[in-house]
mmCIF file of C-alpha atoms in Angstrom:
data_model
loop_
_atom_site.group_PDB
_atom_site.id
_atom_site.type_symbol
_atom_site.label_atom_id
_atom_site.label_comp_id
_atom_site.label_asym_id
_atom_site.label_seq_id
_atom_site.Cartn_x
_atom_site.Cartn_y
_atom_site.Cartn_z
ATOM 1 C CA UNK T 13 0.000 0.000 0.000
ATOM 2 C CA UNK T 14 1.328 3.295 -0.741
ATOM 3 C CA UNK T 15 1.693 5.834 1.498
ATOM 4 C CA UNK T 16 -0.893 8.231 -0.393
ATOM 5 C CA UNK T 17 -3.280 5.792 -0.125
ATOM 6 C CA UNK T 18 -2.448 5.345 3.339
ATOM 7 C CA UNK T 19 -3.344 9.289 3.942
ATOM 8 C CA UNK T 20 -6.990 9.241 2.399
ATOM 9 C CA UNK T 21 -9.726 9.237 5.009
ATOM 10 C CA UNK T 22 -11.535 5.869 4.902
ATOM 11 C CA UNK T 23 -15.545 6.286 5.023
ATOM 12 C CA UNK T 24 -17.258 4.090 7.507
ATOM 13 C CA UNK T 25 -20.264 1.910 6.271
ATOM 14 C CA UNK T 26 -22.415 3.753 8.686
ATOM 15 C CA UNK T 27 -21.760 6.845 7.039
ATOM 16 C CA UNK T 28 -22.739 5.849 3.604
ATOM 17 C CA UNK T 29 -25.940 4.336 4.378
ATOM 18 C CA UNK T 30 -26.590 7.612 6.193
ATOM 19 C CA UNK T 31 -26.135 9.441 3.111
ATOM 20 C CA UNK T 32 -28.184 7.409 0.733
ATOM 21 C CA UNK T 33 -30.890 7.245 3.475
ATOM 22 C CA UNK T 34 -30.918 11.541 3.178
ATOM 23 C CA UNK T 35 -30.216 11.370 -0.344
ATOM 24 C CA UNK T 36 -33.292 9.212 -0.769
ATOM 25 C CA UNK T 37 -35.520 11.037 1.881
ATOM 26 C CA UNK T 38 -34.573 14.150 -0.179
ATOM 27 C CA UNK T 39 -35.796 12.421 -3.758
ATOM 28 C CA UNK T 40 -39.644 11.476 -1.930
ATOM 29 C CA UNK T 41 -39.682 15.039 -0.706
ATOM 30 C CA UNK T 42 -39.458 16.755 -3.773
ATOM 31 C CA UNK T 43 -41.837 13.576 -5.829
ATOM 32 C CA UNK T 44 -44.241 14.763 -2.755
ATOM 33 C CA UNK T 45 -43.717 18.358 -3.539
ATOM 34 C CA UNK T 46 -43.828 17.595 -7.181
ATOM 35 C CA UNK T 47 -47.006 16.203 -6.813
ATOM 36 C CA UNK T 48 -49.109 18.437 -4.225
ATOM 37 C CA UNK T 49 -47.932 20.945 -7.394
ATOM 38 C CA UNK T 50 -49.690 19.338 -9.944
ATOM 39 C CA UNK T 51 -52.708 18.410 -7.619
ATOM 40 C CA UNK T 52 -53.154 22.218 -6.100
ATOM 41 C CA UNK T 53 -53.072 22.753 -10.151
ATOM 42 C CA UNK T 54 -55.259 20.453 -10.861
ATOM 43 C CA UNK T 55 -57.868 21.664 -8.066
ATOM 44 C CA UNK T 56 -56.870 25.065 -9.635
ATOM 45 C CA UNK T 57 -58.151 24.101 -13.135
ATOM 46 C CA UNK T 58 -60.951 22.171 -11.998
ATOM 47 C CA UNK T 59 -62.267 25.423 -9.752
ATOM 48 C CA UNK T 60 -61.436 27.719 -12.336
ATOM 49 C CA UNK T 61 -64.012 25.087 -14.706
ATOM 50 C CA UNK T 62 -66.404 25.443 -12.402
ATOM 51 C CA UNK T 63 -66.912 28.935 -11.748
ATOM 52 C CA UNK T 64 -66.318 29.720 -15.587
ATOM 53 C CA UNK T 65 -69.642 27.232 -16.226
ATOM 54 C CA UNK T 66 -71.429 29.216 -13.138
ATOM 55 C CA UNK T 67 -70.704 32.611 -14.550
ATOM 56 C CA UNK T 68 -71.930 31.019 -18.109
ATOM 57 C CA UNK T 69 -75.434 29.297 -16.215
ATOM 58 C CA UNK T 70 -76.068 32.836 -14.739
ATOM 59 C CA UNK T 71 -75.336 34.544 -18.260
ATOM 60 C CA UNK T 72 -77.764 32.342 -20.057
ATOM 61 C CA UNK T 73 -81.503 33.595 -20.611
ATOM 62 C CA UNK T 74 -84.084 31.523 -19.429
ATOM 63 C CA UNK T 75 -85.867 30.846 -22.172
ATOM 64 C CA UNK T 76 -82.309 29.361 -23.293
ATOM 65 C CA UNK T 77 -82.302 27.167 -19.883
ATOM 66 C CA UNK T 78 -85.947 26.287 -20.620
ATOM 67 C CA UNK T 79 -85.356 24.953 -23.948
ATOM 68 C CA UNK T 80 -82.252 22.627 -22.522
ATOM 69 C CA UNK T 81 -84.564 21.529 -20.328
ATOM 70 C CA UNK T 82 -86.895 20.450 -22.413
ATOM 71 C CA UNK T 83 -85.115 18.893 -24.759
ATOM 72 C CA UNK T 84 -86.425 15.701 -25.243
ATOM 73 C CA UNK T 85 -82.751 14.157 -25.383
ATOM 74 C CA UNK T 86 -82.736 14.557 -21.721
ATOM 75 C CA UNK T 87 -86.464 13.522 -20.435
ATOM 76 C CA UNK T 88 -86.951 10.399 -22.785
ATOM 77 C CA UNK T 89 -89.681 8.648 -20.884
ATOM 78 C CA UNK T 90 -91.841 12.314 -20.788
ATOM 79 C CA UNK T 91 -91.291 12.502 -24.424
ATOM 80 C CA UNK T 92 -92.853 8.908 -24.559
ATOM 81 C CA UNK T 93 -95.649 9.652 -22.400
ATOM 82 C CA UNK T 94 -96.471 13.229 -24.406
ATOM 83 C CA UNK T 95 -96.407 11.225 -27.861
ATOM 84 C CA UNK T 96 -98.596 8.406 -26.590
ATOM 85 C CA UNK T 97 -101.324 11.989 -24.965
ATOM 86 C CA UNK T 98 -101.140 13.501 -28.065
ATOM 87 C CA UNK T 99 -102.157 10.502 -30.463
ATOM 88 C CA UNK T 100 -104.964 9.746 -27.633
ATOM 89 C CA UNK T 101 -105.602 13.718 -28.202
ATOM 90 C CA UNK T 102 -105.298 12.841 -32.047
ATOM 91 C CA UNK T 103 -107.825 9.665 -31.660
ATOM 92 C CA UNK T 104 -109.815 11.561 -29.958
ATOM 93 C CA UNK T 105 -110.628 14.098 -31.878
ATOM 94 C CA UNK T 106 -111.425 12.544 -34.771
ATOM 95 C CA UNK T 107 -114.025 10.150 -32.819
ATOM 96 C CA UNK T 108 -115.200 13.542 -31.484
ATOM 97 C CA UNK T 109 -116.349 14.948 -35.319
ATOM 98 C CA UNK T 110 -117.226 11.101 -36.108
ATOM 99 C CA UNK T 111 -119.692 11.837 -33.779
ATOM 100 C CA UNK T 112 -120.586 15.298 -34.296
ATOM 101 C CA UNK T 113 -121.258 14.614 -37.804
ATOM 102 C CA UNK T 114 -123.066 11.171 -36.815
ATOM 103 C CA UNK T 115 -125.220 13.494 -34.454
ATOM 104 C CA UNK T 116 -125.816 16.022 -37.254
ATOM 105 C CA UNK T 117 -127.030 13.416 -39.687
ATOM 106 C CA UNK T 118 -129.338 11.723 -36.844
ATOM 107 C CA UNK T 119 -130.706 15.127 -35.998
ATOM 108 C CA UNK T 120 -131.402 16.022 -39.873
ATOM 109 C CA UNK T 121 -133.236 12.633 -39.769
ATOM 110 C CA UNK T 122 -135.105 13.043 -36.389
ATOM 111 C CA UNK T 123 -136.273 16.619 -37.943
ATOM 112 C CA UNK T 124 -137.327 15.217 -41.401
ATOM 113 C CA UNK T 125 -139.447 12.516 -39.980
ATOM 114 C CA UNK T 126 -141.008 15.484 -37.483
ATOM 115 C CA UNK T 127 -141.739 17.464 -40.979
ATOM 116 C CA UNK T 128 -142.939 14.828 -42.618
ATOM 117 C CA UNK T 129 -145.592 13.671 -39.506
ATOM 118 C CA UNK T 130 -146.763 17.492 -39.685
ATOM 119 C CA UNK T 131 -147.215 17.780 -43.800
ATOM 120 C CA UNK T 132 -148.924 14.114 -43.279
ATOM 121 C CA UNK T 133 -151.479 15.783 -40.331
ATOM 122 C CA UNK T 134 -152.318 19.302 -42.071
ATOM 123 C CA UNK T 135 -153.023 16.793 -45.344
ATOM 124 C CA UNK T 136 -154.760 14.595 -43.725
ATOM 125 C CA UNK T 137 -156.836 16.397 -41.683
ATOM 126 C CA UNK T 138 -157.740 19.286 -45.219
ATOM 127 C CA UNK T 139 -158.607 15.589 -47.039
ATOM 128 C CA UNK T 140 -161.035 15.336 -44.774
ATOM 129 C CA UNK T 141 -162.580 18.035 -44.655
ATOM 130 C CA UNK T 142 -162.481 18.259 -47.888
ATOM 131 C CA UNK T 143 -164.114 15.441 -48.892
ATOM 132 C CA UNK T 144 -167.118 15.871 -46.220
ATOM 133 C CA UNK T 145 -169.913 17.728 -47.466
ATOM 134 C CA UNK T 146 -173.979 18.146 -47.247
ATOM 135 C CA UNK T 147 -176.306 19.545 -49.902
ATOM 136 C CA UNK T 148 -177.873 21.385 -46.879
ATOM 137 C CA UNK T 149 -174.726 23.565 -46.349
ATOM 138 C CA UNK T 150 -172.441 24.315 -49.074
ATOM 139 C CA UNK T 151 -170.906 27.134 -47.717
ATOM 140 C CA UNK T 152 -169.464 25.682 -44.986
ATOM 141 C CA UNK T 153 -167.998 23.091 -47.798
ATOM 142 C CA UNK T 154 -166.787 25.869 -49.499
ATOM 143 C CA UNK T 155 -165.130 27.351 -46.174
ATOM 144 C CA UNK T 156 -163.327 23.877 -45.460
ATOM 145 C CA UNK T 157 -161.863 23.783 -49.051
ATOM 146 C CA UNK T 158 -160.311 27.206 -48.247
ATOM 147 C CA UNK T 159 -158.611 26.733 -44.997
ATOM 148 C CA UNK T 160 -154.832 26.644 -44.827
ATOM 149 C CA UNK T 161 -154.748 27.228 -48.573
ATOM 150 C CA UNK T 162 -152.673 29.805 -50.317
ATOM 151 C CA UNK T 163 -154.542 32.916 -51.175
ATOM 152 C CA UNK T 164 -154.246 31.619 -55.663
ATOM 153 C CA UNK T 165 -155.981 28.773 -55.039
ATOM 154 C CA UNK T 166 -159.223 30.613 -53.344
ATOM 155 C CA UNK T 167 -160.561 31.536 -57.065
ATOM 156 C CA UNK T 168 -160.178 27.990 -58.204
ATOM 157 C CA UNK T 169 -162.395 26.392 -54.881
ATOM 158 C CA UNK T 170 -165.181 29.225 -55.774
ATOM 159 C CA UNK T 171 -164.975 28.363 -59.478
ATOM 160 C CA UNK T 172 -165.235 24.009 -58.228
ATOM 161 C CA UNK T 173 -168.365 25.317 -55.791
ATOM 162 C CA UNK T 174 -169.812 27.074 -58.299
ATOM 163 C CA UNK T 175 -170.241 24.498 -60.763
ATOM 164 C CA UNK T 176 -170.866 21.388 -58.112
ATOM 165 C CA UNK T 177 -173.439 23.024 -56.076
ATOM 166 C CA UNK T 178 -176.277 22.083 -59.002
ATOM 167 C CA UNK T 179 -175.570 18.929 -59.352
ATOM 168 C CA UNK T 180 -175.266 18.231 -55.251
ATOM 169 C CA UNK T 181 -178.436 19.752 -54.276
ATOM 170 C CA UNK T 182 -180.538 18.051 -57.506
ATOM 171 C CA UNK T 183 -179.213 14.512 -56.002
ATOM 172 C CA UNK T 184 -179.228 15.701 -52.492
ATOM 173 C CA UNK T 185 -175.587 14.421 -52.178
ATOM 174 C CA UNK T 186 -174.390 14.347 -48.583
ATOM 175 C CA UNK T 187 -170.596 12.879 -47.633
ATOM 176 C CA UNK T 188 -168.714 11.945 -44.743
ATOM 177 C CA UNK T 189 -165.040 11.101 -44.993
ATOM 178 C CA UNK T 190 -162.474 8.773 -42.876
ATOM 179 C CA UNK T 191 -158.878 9.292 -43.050
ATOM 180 C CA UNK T 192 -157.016 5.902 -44.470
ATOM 181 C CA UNK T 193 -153.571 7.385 -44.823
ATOM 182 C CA UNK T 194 -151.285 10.125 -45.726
ATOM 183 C CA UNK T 195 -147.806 9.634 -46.452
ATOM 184 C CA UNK T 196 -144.846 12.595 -47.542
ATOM 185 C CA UNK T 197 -143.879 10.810 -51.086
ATOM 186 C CA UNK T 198 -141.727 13.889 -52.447
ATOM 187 C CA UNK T 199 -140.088 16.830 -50.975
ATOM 188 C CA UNK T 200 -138.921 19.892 -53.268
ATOM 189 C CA UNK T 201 -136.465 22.503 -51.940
ATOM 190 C CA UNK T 202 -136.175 21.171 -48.938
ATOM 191 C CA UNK T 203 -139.216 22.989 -48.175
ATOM 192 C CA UNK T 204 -142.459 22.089 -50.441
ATOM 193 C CA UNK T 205 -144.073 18.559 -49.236
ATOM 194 C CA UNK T 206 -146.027 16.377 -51.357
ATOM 195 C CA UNK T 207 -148.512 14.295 -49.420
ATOM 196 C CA UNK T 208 -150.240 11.635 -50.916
ATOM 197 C CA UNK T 209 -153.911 11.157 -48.967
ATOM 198 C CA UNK T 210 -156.607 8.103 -49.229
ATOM 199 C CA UNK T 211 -159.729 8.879 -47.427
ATOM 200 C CA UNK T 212 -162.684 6.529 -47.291
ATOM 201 C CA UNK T 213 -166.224 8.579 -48.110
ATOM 202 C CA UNK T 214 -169.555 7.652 -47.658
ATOM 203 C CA UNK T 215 -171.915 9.275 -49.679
ATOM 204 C CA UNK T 216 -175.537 9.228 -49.568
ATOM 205 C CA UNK T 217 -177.962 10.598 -52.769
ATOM 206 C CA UNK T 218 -181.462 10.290 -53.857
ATOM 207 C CA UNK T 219 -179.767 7.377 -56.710
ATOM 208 C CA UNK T 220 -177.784 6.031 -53.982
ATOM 209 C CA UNK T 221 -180.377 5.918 -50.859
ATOM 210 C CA UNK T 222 -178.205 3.066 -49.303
ATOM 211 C CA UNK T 223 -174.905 5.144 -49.247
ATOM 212 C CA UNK T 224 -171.796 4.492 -51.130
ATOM 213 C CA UNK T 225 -168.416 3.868 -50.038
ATOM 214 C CA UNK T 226 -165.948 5.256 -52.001
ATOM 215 C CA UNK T 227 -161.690 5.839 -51.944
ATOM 216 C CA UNK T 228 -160.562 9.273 -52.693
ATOM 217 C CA UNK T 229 -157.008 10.045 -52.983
ATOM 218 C CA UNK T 230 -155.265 14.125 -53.343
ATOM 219 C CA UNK T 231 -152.006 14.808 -54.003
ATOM 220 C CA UNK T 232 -151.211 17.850 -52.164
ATOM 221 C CA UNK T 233 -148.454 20.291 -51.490
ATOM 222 C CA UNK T 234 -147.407 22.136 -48.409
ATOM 223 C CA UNK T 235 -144.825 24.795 -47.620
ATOM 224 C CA UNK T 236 -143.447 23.903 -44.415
ATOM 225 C CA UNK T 237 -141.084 27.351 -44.296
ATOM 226 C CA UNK T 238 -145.094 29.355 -44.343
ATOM 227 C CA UNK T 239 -146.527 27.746 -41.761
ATOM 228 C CA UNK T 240 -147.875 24.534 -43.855
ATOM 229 C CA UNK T 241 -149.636 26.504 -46.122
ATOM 230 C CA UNK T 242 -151.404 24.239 -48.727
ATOM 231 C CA UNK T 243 -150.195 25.391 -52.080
ATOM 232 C CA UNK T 244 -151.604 22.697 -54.550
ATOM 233 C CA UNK T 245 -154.234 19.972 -54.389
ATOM 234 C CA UNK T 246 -154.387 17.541 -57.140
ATOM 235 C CA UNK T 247 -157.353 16.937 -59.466
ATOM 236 C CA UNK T 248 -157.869 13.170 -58.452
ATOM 237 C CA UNK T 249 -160.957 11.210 -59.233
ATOM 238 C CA UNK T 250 -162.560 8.704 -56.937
ATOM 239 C CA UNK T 251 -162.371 5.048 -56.894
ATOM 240 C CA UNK T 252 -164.696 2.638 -55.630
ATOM 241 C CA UNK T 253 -164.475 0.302 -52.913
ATOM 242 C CA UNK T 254 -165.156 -2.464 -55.245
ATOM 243 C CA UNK T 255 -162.166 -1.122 -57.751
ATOM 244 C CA UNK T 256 -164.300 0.230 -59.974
ATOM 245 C CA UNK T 257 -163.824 4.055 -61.645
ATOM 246 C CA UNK T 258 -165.900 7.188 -61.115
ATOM 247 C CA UNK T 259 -168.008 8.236 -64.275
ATOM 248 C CA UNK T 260 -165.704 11.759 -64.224
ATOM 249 C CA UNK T 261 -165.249 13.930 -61.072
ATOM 250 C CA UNK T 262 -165.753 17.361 -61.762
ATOM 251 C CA UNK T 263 -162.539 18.811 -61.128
ATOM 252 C CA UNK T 264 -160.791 22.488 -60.912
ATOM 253 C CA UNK T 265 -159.424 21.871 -64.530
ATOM 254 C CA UNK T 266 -162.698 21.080 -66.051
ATOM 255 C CA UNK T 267 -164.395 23.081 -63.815
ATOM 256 C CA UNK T 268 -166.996 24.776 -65.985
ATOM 257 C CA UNK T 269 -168.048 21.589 -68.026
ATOM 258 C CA UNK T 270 -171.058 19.724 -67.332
ATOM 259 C CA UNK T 271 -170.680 16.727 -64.624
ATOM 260 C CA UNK T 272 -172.399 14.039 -65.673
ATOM 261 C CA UNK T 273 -174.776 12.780 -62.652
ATOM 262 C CA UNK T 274 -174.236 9.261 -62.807
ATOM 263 C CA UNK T 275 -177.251 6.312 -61.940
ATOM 264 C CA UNK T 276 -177.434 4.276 -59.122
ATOM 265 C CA UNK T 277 -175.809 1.102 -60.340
ATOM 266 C CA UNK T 278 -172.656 3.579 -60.846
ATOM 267 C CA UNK T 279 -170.966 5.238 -58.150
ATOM 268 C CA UNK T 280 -170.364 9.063 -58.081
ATOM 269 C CA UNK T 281 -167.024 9.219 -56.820
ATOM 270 C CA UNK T 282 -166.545 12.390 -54.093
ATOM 271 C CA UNK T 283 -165.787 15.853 -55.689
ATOM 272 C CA UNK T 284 -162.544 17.159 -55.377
ATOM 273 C CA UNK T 285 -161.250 20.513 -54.784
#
């Protein structure tokens, strides 16, 4: 061994595990410091995050915050609910003017059939009256032909009076009359009703002592928008109960002709206005 050698200092063990022990304590301290740096930073960031999204909540309008929240993205099971209300709303509806217009159609029904019951009563019930006479009292014949009659058709009854009256008081010709039916068989304008009418008369004359039963049938027309106002009655002859025809009813047309009077084997069918 030299003698320089023999000078250096010679490090004990204990020394040199020392060292590396503070050398090593020294490395963890600054990884700890090292890493309470990047967390504080991290916090930093993270803080600085949130307050930047606070100060951007409070700048936002809310009509902006209502439409985010009611995007449907983020409330799937309301959206489903609102789709399946609004095709029940949908479904709905449509039953509703289904109905409506079901319920407009019954009630245009319902209000025909009332029209038609009143036409068939005012018909029936003129027919009658019509048709139901006595050779002792012709005017009040003449009065029944007029009522409920439109104002035109007064000149033709006084003209059909006229010319009758002869040939009812020569064969003392006396009538009652039944109603047998009276049914609504047009309608024109939704306003003018044509009733067809079949009344059952039995007439009594000095050629038919025994009385005679007869059918009559008119064919006449009502306004229902003035009150049922009779506006036409229809030049029909008698018929016979036993289907034969009437020997030719005076009627308005023919009005001023001769009637022929008829014998007792053949019926003289009622007169008609």
């Amino acid at each position: 061994m030299t003698d320089d050698a023999a000078d250096q200092p010679s490090t004990p063990p204990e020394d040199a595990v020392a060292d590396a022990a503070r050398k090593r304590k020294k490395k963890e301290k600054k990884k700890a410091e090292e890493a309470e740096k990047l967390a504080a930073a991290r916090r930093e960031a993270v803080a600085e995050a949130d307050a930047e999204r606070e100060r951007a909540e409070k700048g936002r309008s809310t009509r902006s915050r209502l439409a985010e929240y009611l995007n449907p993205r983020r409330h799937p099971a309301v959206v489903a609910v609102t789709v399946l209300c609004l095709a029940a709303l949908v479904a709905m509806s449509v039953l509703a003017v289904l109905f409506t217009q079901r319920a407009d159609e019954l009630s245009a029904m319902q209000q025909r059939d009332r029209d038609e019951a009143a036409a068939e009563t005012v018909a029936g019930e003129y027919a009658v009256g019509a048709a139901t006479f006595s050779h002792n009292d012709i005017p009040a014949w003449a009065e029944a032909l007029k009522v409920g009659t439109a104002n035109e058709l007064e000149s033709r009854f006084d003209v059909a009076v006229e010319t009758l009256t002869p040939l009812i008081q020569e064969v003392q010709w006396s009538q009652t009359a039944e109603l047998i039916t009276a049914t609504t068989v047009d309608v024109r304008a939704d306003r003018q009703f044509v009733v067809q009418v079949f009344v059952s008369t039995h007439m009594t004359s000095t050629q038919n002592p025994n009385g005679l039963n007869i059918i009559t049938p008119y064919t006449i027309t009502l306004d229902r928008d003035d009150d049922w106002l009779i506006t036409d009655v229809a030049d029909i002859a008698g018929v016979s109960q036993d289907g034969s025809m009437g020997t030719g009813v005076p009627d308005l047309g023919n009005a001023g002709e001769q009637a022929p009077t008829g014998d007792a084997e053949t019926p003289q069918p009622a007169p008609t206005p």
